[in-house]
Coordinates of C-alpha atoms in Angstrom, one line a residue:
Chain N
M1 CA 0.0 0.0 0.0
H2 CA 1.8 3.0 -1.3
S3 CA 0.5 6.4 -1.6
S4 CA -2.3 7.5 0.4
P5 CA -5.3 8.5 -1.7
S6 CA -5.3 12.1 -1.0
C7 CA -1.7 13.0 -0.9
S8 CA 1.3 13.2 -3.2
P9 CA 4.5 12.4 -1.7
G10 CA 5.1 16.0 -1.1
C11 CA 1.8 17.4 -0.3
S12 CA -1.0 16.4 2.1
S13 CA -4.7 17.0 1.5
S14 CA -4.3 20.4 3.1
C15 CA -2.9 21.7 -0.1
S16 CA -5.0 24.3 -1.9
V17 CA -5.3 23.7 -5.6
S18 CA -5.8 25.4 -8.9
L19 CA -9.3 24.1 -9.3
P20 CA -12.6 25.7 -8.0
L21 CA -12.3 26.0 -4.3
S22 CA -14.9 26.5 -1.7
P23 CA -14.3 26.5 2.1
L24 CA -15.4 23.6 4.2
S25 CA -15.5 23.6 7.9
S26 CA -13.8 20.8 9.9
N27 CA -15.7 17.6 9.4
G28 CA -15.0 16.6 13.0
R29 CA -13.7 13.2 12.1
G30 CA -10.2 13.9 13.1
S31 CA -8.6 11.7 10.3
E32 CA -6.0 14.1 9.3
S33 CA -3.4 16.2 11.0
V34 CA -4.5 19.0 13.2
S35 CA -3.2 21.6 10.6
A36 CA -5.4 20.1 8.0
E37 CA -8.4 19.9 10.2
E38 CA -8.0 23.5 10.8
K39 CA -8.3 24.5 7.3
R40 CA -10.0 22.3 4.7
E41 CA -11.0 23.0 1.2
V42 CA -13.1 21.3 -1.4
R43 CA -12.3 21.1 -5.2
N44 CA -14.4 19.9 -8.0
P45 CA -12.0 18.9 -10.6
N46 CA -14.5 17.1 -12.7
T47 CA -16.6 20.1 -13.1
A48 CA -17.2 20.1 -16.9
S49 CA -17.8 23.9 -17.0
D50 CA -14.4 24.7 -15.6
P51 CA -11.8 24.8 -18.4
S52 CA -8.8 24.5 -16.0
G53 CA -10.4 21.5 -14.4
M54 CA -11.0 19.8 -17.8
A55 CA -7.5 20.6 -18.9
S56 CA -6.1 19.2 -15.6
V57 CA -8.2 15.9 -16.2
L58 CA -7.1 15.7 -19.9
S59 CA -3.4 16.2 -18.9
F60 CA -3.8 13.5 -16.3
Y61 CA -5.2 11.0 -18.8
L62 CA -2.4 11.7 -21.1
S63 CA 0.1 11.0 -18.4
Y64 CA -1.8 7.9 -17.3
L65 CA -1.9 6.7 -20.9
L66 CA 2.0 7.2 -21.0
L67 CA 2.3 5.2 -17.7
L68 CA 0.2 2.4 -19.1
S69 CA 2.2 2.4 -22.4
L70 CA 5.5 2.3 -20.5
S71 CA 4.1 -0.5 -18.3
V72 CA 3.4 -2.5 -21.4
C73 CA 6.8 -1.8 -23.0
V74 CA 8.6 -2.7 -19.8
L75 CA 6.7 -6.0 -19.4
V76 CA 7.2 -6.9 -23.1
C77 CA 11.0 -6.0 -22.8
V78 CA 11.7 -8.0 -19.8
S79 CA 9.5 -11.0 -20.9
V80 CA 11.2 -11.1 -24.4
W81 CA 14.6 -10.8 -22.9
S82 CA 14.1 -13.8 -20.5
S83 CA 12.2 -15.9 -23.1
D84 CA 13.9 -15.2 -26.4
W85 CA 17.4 -14.3 -25.3
R86 CA 17.8 -16.3 -22.1
G87 CA 15.9 -19.4 -23.1
G88 CA 12.5 -19.2 -21.5
F89 CA 11.2 -20.4 -18.1
A90 CA 11.2 -23.4 -15.8
W91 CA 11.4 -24.2 -12.2
D92 CA 14.0 -26.8 -12.1
G93 CA 16.9 -25.1 -10.5
S94 CA 18.5 -24.4 -13.9
A95 CA 19.3 -21.0 -15.5
L96 CA 15.7 -21.1 -16.9
Q97 CA 14.4 -20.8 -13.2
F98 CA 16.5 -17.6 -12.8
N99 CA 14.6 -16.2 -15.6
W100 CA 11.5 -15.9 -13.4
H101 CA 13.5 -13.4 -11.3
P102 CA 13.7 -10.4 -13.4
V103 CA 10.1 -10.8 -14.9
L104 CA 8.6 -11.3 -11.5
M105 CA 10.4 -8.6 -9.7
V106 CA 9.8 -6.0 -12.5
S107 CA 6.1 -7.1 -12.7
G108 CA 5.6 -6.9 -9.0
L109 CA 7.9 -4.5 -7.3
L110 CA 7.8 -2.0 -10.1
L111 CA 4.8 -2.2 -12.5
L112 CA 2.0 -3.4 -10.3
Y113 CA 3.4 -1.2 -7.4
G114 CA 3.7 1.9 -9.5
N115 CA 0.2 1.3 -11.0
G116 CA -1.3 0.7 -7.6
A117 CA 0.3 3.8 -6.2
V118 CA -1.4 6.1 -8.7
L119 CA -4.8 4.4 -8.5
Y120 CA -6.5 7.1 -6.5
R121 CA -5.4 9.8 -8.9
V122 CA -7.8 8.4 -11.7
P123 CA -10.5 11.1 -11.8
L124 CA -13.1 8.5 -12.7
T125 CA -12.9 7.1 -9.2
W126 CA -13.4 10.4 -7.4
G127 CA -17.1 10.7 -7.4
Q128 CA -17.4 7.3 -5.9
N129 CA -17.1 5.7 -2.3
K130 CA -13.4 5.5 -1.5
L131 CA -13.6 2.1 0.3
P132 CA -13.6 -0.1 -2.9
W133 CA -10.8 1.8 -4.3
K134 CA -8.9 1.4 -1.1
L135 CA -9.5 -2.3 -1.1
L136 CA -8.3 -2.4 -4.8
H137 CA -5.2 -0.4 -3.9
A138 CA -4.4 -2.8 -1.0
G139 CA -5.2 -5.8 -3.3
L140 CA -2.9 -4.6 -6.1
M141 CA -0.1 -4.0 -3.7
L142 CA -0.6 -7.4 -2.1
L143 CA -0.4 -8.9 -5.5
A144 CA 2.7 -6.9 -6.2
L145 CA 4.2 -8.2 -2.9
I146 CA 3.4 -11.8 -3.7
F147 CA 5.1 -11.4 -7.2
S148 CA 8.1 -9.9 -5.5
I149 CA 8.5 -12.7 -3.0
V150 CA 8.0 -15.4 -5.6
G151 CA 10.6 -13.6 -7.6
L152 CA 13.0 -13.8 -4.7
C153 CA 12.3 -17.4 -4.1
A154 CA 13.2 -18.1 -7.8
V155 CA 16.7 -16.8 -7.5
F156 CA 17.3 -18.0 -3.9
D157 CA 16.3 -21.5 -5.0
F158 CA 18.4 -21.3 -8.2
H159 CA 21.4 -20.2 -6.1
N160 CA 21.0 -22.8 -3.4
K161 CA 20.7 -25.6 -6.0
K162 CA 24.0 -24.4 -7.8
K163 CA 25.5 -24.0 -4.1
A164 CA 26.1 -20.3 -5.1
P165 CA 26.1 -17.7 -2.3
N166 CA 23.1 -15.4 -1.8
L167 CA 22.9 -11.8 -0.8
Y168 CA 26.4 -10.6 -1.4
S169 CA 26.0 -8.0 -4.1
L170 CA 24.9 -4.4 -3.6
H171 CA 22.1 -5.2 -6.1
S172 CA 20.8 -7.9 -3.8
W173 CA 21.2 -5.8 -0.7
I174 CA 19.1 -3.0 -2.2
G175 CA 16.5 -5.5 -3.7
I176 CA 16.0 -7.4 -0.5
A177 CA 15.7 -4.1 1.5
A178 CA 13.1 -2.8 -1.0
T179 CA 11.0 -6.0 -0.7
A180 CA 11.3 -6.1 3.1
L181 CA 10.3 -2.4 3.3
F182 CA 7.4 -3.1 1.0
A183 CA 6.2 -6.0 3.2
L184 CA 6.5 -3.7 6.2
Q185 CA 4.7 -0.9 4.4
W186 CA 1.8 -3.2 3.4
V187 CA 1.3 -4.6 6.9
F188 CA 1.6 -1.1 8.3
G189 CA -0.7 0.4 5.6
A190 CA -3.4 -2.3 6.1
G191 CA -3.3 -2.1 9.8
V192 CA -3.4 1.7 10.1
F193 CA -5.4 2.8 7.0
L194 CA -7.7 -0.2 6.1
L195 CA -8.6 -2.0 9.4
P196 CA -10.5 -0.1 12.1
C197 CA -7.8 -0.5 14.7
A198 CA -6.1 2.9 14.4
P199 CA -7.8 6.1 15.6
P200 CA -8.2 8.6 12.8
R201 CA -5.7 11.0 14.5
L202 CA -3.0 8.3 14.3
R203 CA -3.8 7.8 10.7
G204 CA -3.3 11.4 10.0
L205 CA 0.0 11.5 11.8
L206 CA 1.4 8.4 10.1
K207 CA 0.1 9.2 6.6
P208 CA 3.2 11.4 5.7
L209 CA 5.5 8.6 6.7
H210 CA 3.4 6.1 4.6
V211 CA 3.6 8.4 1.6
W212 CA 7.3 9.1 2.0
M213 CA 8.1 5.4 2.4
G214 CA 6.0 4.6 -0.6
G215 CA 8.1 6.9 -2.8
G216 CA 11.3 5.6 -1.2
I217 CA 10.5 2.0 -1.9
L218 CA 9.7 3.0 -5.6
G219 CA 13.2 4.6 -5.8
L220 CA 14.8 1.5 -4.2
S221 CA 13.0 -0.7 -6.6
V222 CA 14.2 1.3 -9.6
A223 CA 17.8 1.2 -8.3
A224 CA 17.6 -2.5 -7.8
C225 CA 16.4 -3.0 -11.3
I226 CA 19.0 -0.8 -12.9
S227 CA 21.8 -2.5 -11.0
G228 CA 20.4 -6.0 -11.7
I229 CA 20.2 -5.5 -15.4
N230 CA 23.7 -4.0 -15.5
E231 CA 25.1 -6.9 -13.5
K232 CA 23.2 -9.5 -15.6
L233 CA 24.4 -8.0 -19.0
F234 CA 28.0 -8.2 -17.7
F235 CA 27.5 -11.8 -16.5
V236 CA 26.0 -13.2 -19.7
L237 CA 27.8 -11.1 -22.4
K238 CA 31.4 -12.4 -22.0
A239 CA 31.7 -15.2 -24.6
G240 CA 30.9 -14.1 -28.2
P241 CA 30.0 -10.5 -28.4
S242 CA 30.9 -8.8 -25.2
Y243 CA 28.7 -6.2 -23.4
S244 CA 31.1 -3.4 -24.6
D245 CA 30.3 -4.5 -28.3
L246 CA 26.6 -3.5 -27.6
P247 CA 25.1 -6.6 -29.2
S248 CA 21.3 -6.7 -29.7
E249 CA 20.8 -8.2 -26.2
A250 CA 22.8 -5.4 -24.6
V251 CA 20.7 -2.7 -26.5
L252 CA 17.5 -4.6 -25.3
G253 CA 18.7 -4.6 -21.7
N254 CA 19.8 -1.1 -21.6
S255 CA 16.6 0.0 -23.2
L256 CA 14.6 -1.9 -20.6
G257 CA 16.6 0.0 -18.0
V258 CA 15.8 3.4 -19.7
L259 CA 12.1 2.4 -19.9
I260 CA 12.1 1.5 -16.2
V261 CA 13.6 4.9 -15.3
A262 CA 11.0 6.6 -17.5
F263 CA 8.3 4.6 -15.7
G264 CA 9.5 5.6 -12.3
L265 CA 9.7 9.3 -13.3
V266 CA 6.1 9.3 -14.7
V267 CA 4.8 7.6 -11.5
M268 CA 6.6 10.3 -9.3
R269 CA 5.1 13.0 -11.6
I270 CA 1.5 11.7 -11.2
L271 CA 2.0 11.4 -7.5
S272 CA 3.5 14.8 -7.0
N273 CA 0.9 16.9 -9.1
Q274 CA -1.4 18.4 -6.6
N275 CA -4.0 19.1 -9.3
W276 CA -4.4 15.3 -9.7
Q277 CA -5.0 14.4 -6.1
R278 CA -8.2 12.8 -5.1
P279 CA -10.5 15.5 -3.7
D280 CA -11.1 13.7 -0.4
S281 CA -12.7 16.6 1.3
R282 CA -15.7 16.5 -1.0
P283 CA -18.9 16.3 1.1
E284 CA -20.0 13.0 -0.3
D285 CA -16.7 11.4 0.9
L286 CA -17.3 12.6 4.5
V287 CA -20.0 10.0 5.2
Y288 CA -19.0 8.0 8.3
T289 CA -18.5 4.3 7.5
P290 CA -18.5 2.4 10.8
L291 CA -17.2 -1.0 9.4
L292 CA -13.8 0.0 8.3
Q293 CA -13.7 3.7 9.5
E294 CA -13.6 4.9 5.9
E295 CA -12.2 8.2 6.8
N296 CA -11.0 11.1 4.9
E297 CA -7.3 10.3 4.7
Chain X
M1 CA 19.2 24.3 -9.6
H2 CA 16.9 21.9 -8.1
S3 CA 14.0 22.5 -5.8
S4 CA 12.2 25.8 -6.0
P5 CA 12.4 27.5 -2.7
S6 CA 8.9 27.4 -1.8
C7 CA 7.8 24.0 -3.0
S8 CA 8.5 20.5 -2.2
P9 CA 8.4 18.0 -5.2
G10 CA 4.8 17.3 -4.5
C11 CA 3.4 20.6 -3.2
S12 CA 3.6 24.1 -4.5
S13 CA 3.5 27.1 -2.3
S14 CA -0.2 27.1 -2.4
C15 CA -0.3 24.4 0.3
S16 CA -1.8 25.4 3.6
V17 CA 0.3 24.4 6.6
S18 CA 0.0 23.4 10.2
L19 CA 1.7 26.6 11.4
P20 CA 0.1 29.9 12.3
L21 CA -1.8 31.1 9.2
S22 CA -3.0 34.5 8.3
P23 CA -4.7 35.4 5.1
L24 CA -2.8 37.5 2.5
S25 CA -4.3 39.3 -0.6
S26 CA -2.8 38.7 -3.9
N27 CA 0.5 40.6 -4.2
G28 CA -0.2 41.3 -7.8
R29 CA 3.2 40.1 -9.0
G30 CA 1.9 37.1 -10.9
S31 CA 4.8 35.0 -10.0
E32 CA 2.8 31.9 -9.2
S33 CA 0.1 29.9 -10.9
V34 CA -3.4 31.6 -11.1
S35 CA -4.7 29.2 -8.4
A36 CA -1.9 30.2 -6.0
E37 CA -2.5 33.8 -6.6
E38 CA -6.2 33.4 -5.9
K39 CA -5.4 32.1 -2.4
R40 CA -2.3 32.8 -0.5
E41 CA -1.3 32.3 3.0
V42 CA 1.4 33.4 5.4
R43 CA 3.0 31.2 8.0
N44 CA 5.5 32.1 10.7
P45 CA 7.3 28.9 11.6
N46 CA 9.9 30.5 13.6
T47 CA 7.3 31.9 15.9
A48 CA 8.8 31.0 19.3
S49 CA 5.4 31.1 21.0
D50 CA 4.0 28.3 18.8
P51 CA 4.8 24.9 20.2
S52 CA 4.0 23.1 16.9
G53 CA 6.2 25.5 15.0
M54 CA 9.1 25.0 17.4
A55 CA 8.6 21.2 17.1
S56 CA 8.6 21.4 13.4
V57 CA 11.8 23.5 13.4
L58 CA 13.4 21.1 15.9
S59 CA 12.5 18.0 13.8
F60 CA 13.8 19.8 10.7
Y61 CA 17.2 20.2 12.4
L62 CA 17.3 16.7 13.4
S63 CA 16.8 15.5 9.9
Y64 CA 19.2 18.2 8.5
L65 CA 21.8 16.9 11.0
L66 CA 21.1 13.4 9.8
L67 CA 21.6 14.6 6.3
L68 CA 24.9 16.3 7.0
S69 CA 26.1 13.2 8.9
L70 CA 25.2 11.0 5.9
S71 CA 26.9 13.4 3.6
V72 CA 30.2 13.0 5.7
C73 CA 29.9 9.3 6.0
V74 CA 29.3 8.9 2.1
L75 CA 32.3 11.2 1.4
V76 CA 34.5 9.4 3.8
C77 CA 33.5 6.0 2.5
V78 CA 34.0 6.7 -1.2
S79 CA 37.3 8.6 -0.6
V80 CA 38.7 5.8 1.6
W81 CA 37.6 3.2 -1.0
S82 CA 39.4 5.0 -3.8
S83 CA 42.5 6.1 -1.7
D84 CA 43.1 3.1 0.5
W85 CA 41.6 0.1 -1.4
R86 CA 42.1 1.3 -5.0
G87 CA 45.5 2.9 -4.7
G88 CA 44.8 6.7 -4.6
F89 CA 44.6 9.4 -7.3
A90 CA 46.4 10.6 -10.3
W91 CA 45.6 12.1 -13.7
D92 CA 47.9 10.0 -16.0
G93 CA 45.5 7.7 -17.7
S94 CA 46.0 4.9 -15.2
A95 CA 43.6 3.1 -12.9
L96 CA 44.5 5.9 -10.4
Q97 CA 42.9 8.4 -12.7
F98 CA 39.6 6.3 -12.8
N99 CA 39.5 6.7 -9.0
W100 CA 38.5 10.3 -9.4
H101 CA 35.4 9.2 -11.2
P102 CA 33.4 7.8 -8.2
V103 CA 34.7 10.6 -5.8
L104 CA 33.8 13.4 -8.1
M105 CA 30.5 12.0 -9.1
V106 CA 29.4 11.1 -5.6
S107 CA 30.5 14.5 -4.3
G108 CA 28.9 16.5 -7.1
L109 CA 25.8 14.7 -8.6
L110 CA 24.8 13.4 -5.2
L111 CA 26.2 15.2 -2.1
L112 CA 26.4 18.8 -3.4
Y113 CA 23.3 18.4 -5.4
G114 CA 21.3 17.0 -2.5
N115 CA 22.5 19.6 0.0
G116 CA 21.9 22.3 -2.6
A117 CA 18.4 21.1 -3.0
V118 CA 17.4 21.4 0.6
L119 CA 19.0 24.8 1.1
Y120 CA 15.8 26.7 1.2
R121 CA 14.3 24.5 3.8
V122 CA 16.8 25.7 6.5
P123 CA 14.6 27.9 8.8
L124 CA 17.4 30.2 9.6
T125 CA 17.3 31.6 6.1
W126 CA 13.6 32.3 6.1
G127 CA 13.5 35.7 7.7
Q128 CA 16.0 37.0 5.2
N129 CA 16.0 38.3 1.6
K130 CA 15.7 35.3 -0.7
L131 CA 18.1 36.6 -3.4
P132 CA 21.4 35.5 -1.7
W133 CA 20.1 32.1 -0.9
K134 CA 18.9 31.8 -4.5
L135 CA 22.4 32.6 -5.7
L136 CA 23.9 30.3 -3.1
H137 CA 21.5 27.5 -4.4
A138 CA 22.6 28.3 -8.0
G139 CA 26.2 28.4 -7.0
L140 CA 26.1 25.0 -5.1
M141 CA 24.3 23.4 -8.1
L142 CA 26.9 24.9 -10.5
L143 CA 29.8 23.4 -8.3
A144 CA 27.9 20.2 -8.3
L145 CA 27.7 20.2 -12.1
I146 CA 31.4 21.0 -12.6
F147 CA 32.3 18.2 -10.1
S148 CA 30.2 15.9 -12.2
I149 CA 31.5 16.9 -15.6
V150 CA 35.2 16.6 -14.3
G151 CA 34.2 13.2 -12.9
L152 CA 33.0 12.1 -16.3
C153 CA 36.2 13.5 -17.9
A154 CA 38.2 11.3 -15.7
V155 CA 36.6 8.2 -16.9
F156 CA 36.3 9.1 -20.6
D157 CA 40.0 10.0 -20.7
F158 CA 40.9 6.9 -18.7
H159 CA 39.0 4.6 -21.2
N160 CA 40.3 6.6 -24.2
K161 CA 43.9 6.1 -23.2
K162 CA 43.3 2.4 -22.6
K163 CA 41.3 2.4 -25.9
A164 CA 38.4 0.9 -24.0
P165 CA 34.8 1.7 -25.2
N166 CA 32.8 4.4 -23.6
L167 CA 29.1 4.5 -22.8
Y168 CA 28.0 0.9 -23.4
S169 CA 26.8 -0.2 -19.9
L170 CA 23.4 0.7 -18.5
H171 CA 25.3 2.4 -15.7
S172 CA 26.9 4.7 -18.0
W173 CA 23.6 5.4 -19.9
I174 CA 21.9 6.3 -16.7
G175 CA 24.8 8.4 -15.4
I176 CA 25.2 10.4 -18.6
A177 CA 21.5 11.0 -18.8
A178 CA 21.5 12.2 -15.2
T179 CA 24.4 14.6 -15.8
A180 CA 22.9 15.9 -19.2
L181 CA 19.5 16.5 -17.5
F182 CA 21.2 18.3 -14.6
A183 CA 23.0 20.6 -17.0
L184 CA 19.8 21.3 -18.8
Q185 CA 18.0 21.8 -15.4
W186 CA 20.7 24.3 -14.3
V187 CA 20.5 26.3 -17.5
F188 CA 16.7 26.2 -17.5
G189 CA 16.6 27.1 -13.8
A190 CA 19.0 30.0 -14.1
G191 CA 17.3 31.3 -17.1
V192 CA 13.8 31.1 -15.8
F193 CA 14.2 31.6 -12.0
L194 CA 17.4 33.7 -11.6
L195 CA 17.7 36.0 -14.6
P196 CA 15.1 38.6 -15.3
C197 CA 14.2 37.1 -18.7
A198 CA 11.1 35.1 -17.9
P199 CA 7.9 36.7 -16.9
P200 CA 6.6 35.8 -13.4
R201 CA 3.7 34.0 -14.8
L202 CA 6.0 31.7 -16.9
R203 CA 8.0 31.0 -13.7
G204 CA 4.9 29.9 -12.0
L205 CA 4.0 27.5 -14.8
L206 CA 7.4 26.1 -15.1
K207 CA 8.1 25.6 -11.4
P208 CA 6.4 22.2 -11.1
L209 CA 8.4 20.9 -14.0
H210 CA 11.7 22.2 -12.3
V211 CA 10.8 20.7 -9.0
W212 CA 9.8 17.3 -10.6
M213 CA 13.0 17.2 -12.7
G214 CA 15.0 18.0 -9.6
G215 CA 13.7 14.9 -7.8
G216 CA 14.0 12.9 -10.9
I217 CA 17.6 13.7 -11.4
L218 CA 18.4 12.8 -7.8
G219 CA 16.8 9.5 -8.4
L220 CA 18.8 8.9 -11.5
S221 CA 21.9 9.9 -9.6
V222 CA 21.2 7.3 -6.9
A223 CA 20.5 4.6 -9.5
A224 CA 23.8 5.4 -11.3
C225 CA 25.7 5.3 -8.1
I226 CA 24.2 1.9 -7.0
S227 CA 24.8 0.3 -10.5
G228 CA 28.3 1.8 -10.7
I229 CA 29.4 0.4 -7.3
N230 CA 27.9 -2.9 -8.0
E231 CA 29.7 -3.1 -11.3
K232 CA 33.0 -1.9 -9.9
L233 CA 33.0 -4.5 -7.1
F234 CA 32.4 -7.2 -9.7
F235 CA 35.2 -5.9 -11.8
V236 CA 37.9 -5.6 -9.1
L237 CA 37.0 -8.6 -6.8
K238 CA 37.8 -11.4 -9.1
A239 CA 41.3 -12.5 -8.3
G240 CA 41.9 -13.2 -4.5
P241 CA 38.7 -13.0 -2.5
S242 CA 35.9 -12.7 -4.9
Y243 CA 32.8 -10.4 -4.4
S244 CA 30.7 -13.3 -3.2
D245 CA 33.2 -13.9 -0.3
L246 CA 32.2 -10.5 0.9
P247 CA 35.7 -9.4 1.8
S248 CA 36.3 -6.0 3.5
E249 CA 36.3 -4.0 0.3
A250 CA 32.9 -5.6 -0.7
V251 CA 31.4 -4.7 2.7
L252 CA 32.8 -1.1 2.3
G253 CA 31.4 -0.7 -1.2
N254 CA 28.0 -2.2 -0.3
S255 CA 27.8 0.0 2.9
L256 CA 28.6 3.0 0.7
G257 CA 25.6 2.0 -1.5
V258 CA 23.3 1.7 1.5
L259 CA 24.5 5.1 2.8
I260 CA 23.8 6.7 -0.6
V261 CA 20.3 5.3 -0.7
A262 CA 19.7 6.6 2.9
F263 CA 21.1 10.0 1.9
G264 CA 18.6 10.1 -1.1
L265 CA 15.7 9.1 1.2
V266 CA 16.4 11.8 3.7
V267 CA 16.8 14.5 0.9
M268 CA 13.4 13.4 -0.5
R269 CA 11.9 13.4 3.0
I270 CA 13.1 17.0 3.7
L271 CA 11.8 18.2 0.3
S272 CA 8.5 16.6 0.7
N273 CA 7.6 17.8 4.1
Q274 CA 5.3 20.7 3.7
N275 CA 5.9 22.1 7.1
W276 CA 9.5 22.7 6.2
Q277 CA 8.8 24.8 3.1
R278 CA 10.2 28.3 3.0
P279 CA 7.3 30.7 3.9
D280 CA 7.7 32.7 0.6
S281 CA 4.4 34.4 1.1
R282 CA 5.6 36.4 4.0
P283 CA 5.2 40.2 3.4
E284 CA 8.9 41.0 3.7
D285 CA 9.6 38.6 0.8
L286 CA 7.2 40.5 -1.5
V287 CA 9.3 43.5 -2.0
Y288 CA 9.9 44.0 -5.7
T289 CA 13.5 43.7 -6.8
P290 CA 14.1 45.1 -10.2
L291 CA 17.5 43.7 -10.9
L292 CA 16.7 40.1 -10.9
Q293 CA 12.9 40.2 -10.5
E294 CA 13.3 38.5 -7.1
E295 CA 9.8 37.2 -7.0
N296 CA 7.8 35.0 -4.7
E297 CA 8.3 31.6 -6.4

């Protein structure tokens, strides 16, 4: 569970925005920080009559289309590399088992994670009850975590069967740190923001930490991907054309790295644009939901 | 020139804050987006009588102390690695010339860059004219850029004298992209935000791009550092103890990578905390400065 719905990494829902504003008194639910409670505003970005709102929605969807296109390109690149250049997939302790590692880590810790993080920014979801989207956010992140863990199992099992050491390279240190932090983030996020255990005030206090950790884990994930691709290309491009000759496989791997970086930048752009934040302070979102304390976070 | 003074990566100066607020009418200078002009607020975070303001300032300085400590640790680590484990420095085309590369890139593209980016967040600077701090921000970033370019020259010259190819690895692609984007960002930042060429309205429109690019370049820099350290350790730890045996040099290099990641996370945390943004809307900052159009951006 990465980005909280109403906040970019750098801006809580107390931000004022460039869309139509109207003051709203405190809702008395105490789900945000004291400062946010003191001054809350409502925006209506989907207002068809507001040209700047429409332009904001249009520019969001263009960015979102770019994000989805990059997601497809990254997935195709890493899959083609593993299947066509590296021989395909198996779970038998051979090099074919290793091939699951890049595909699953990139699919989980990067693509599902990044797409799950920007879910609340899709304007189509804004007029609706937040709880289903919160559950979808948590579900996507859980799927991303499962993919990552299975991806780690693939390489650990491959190493163990080869009697090769685990967890010595910086790539592995960063990758395992990213996955461990992601697991902590998911448990922490579900416990605080989904289940009814935590008081709303605690949610407000912990949200900035959740948002910052979410962005940090994405950064760790990108760094792990780049170092992993770089390491793999040096490993496999020794006999025959070497990496420094830039054969087709090297160009494919490097291009995959560039696409991954572009994906990370677009996710951060979407999360950091305050005009694209879910307008959680809208009156229809302020209805109390006893079951899961669906608050305005 | 990375982060604009009043904005974290995810929040422009239109954010409301948890510190004492008072309404301020538009200053009529048009230096921010239309939305921000419509609704502006003043905060006084250094107000000694406000406990939450004091707590915010105290927590900033603790984070800043952590950032400075990490900066020293990273600098010591990379310098000791190059001098004690890799034989020291020279500019003669030998491996000793290569040793300048990690030290200069880490010093410039990471440490100076990150410290320059958080400059405006230091509360001690808030009650003063912004222009000197803007010049210092630009100066630090220029120094960071010069360090990075000399660091690139070191490795290009080393490769050329060895007749080894340049720019084939993913590490080199990410590193050169980070430096090129940084150079563009500096020129763009100086042209738009420092010199009097750009109209204030354009500054307001371009600031989110400047802030997003600033964070993105830091992310690229961290990814380039991690992949470079990983690659170097595989290169040099072959004969004798290999990387997988985790000799002292491997532990030092991996620790350097972990410290670099921690540094990047702390910079992003400082930039994204809206309570630590420079209160640019304070009346004393709104005085018109004809020379460089020192506006409230």
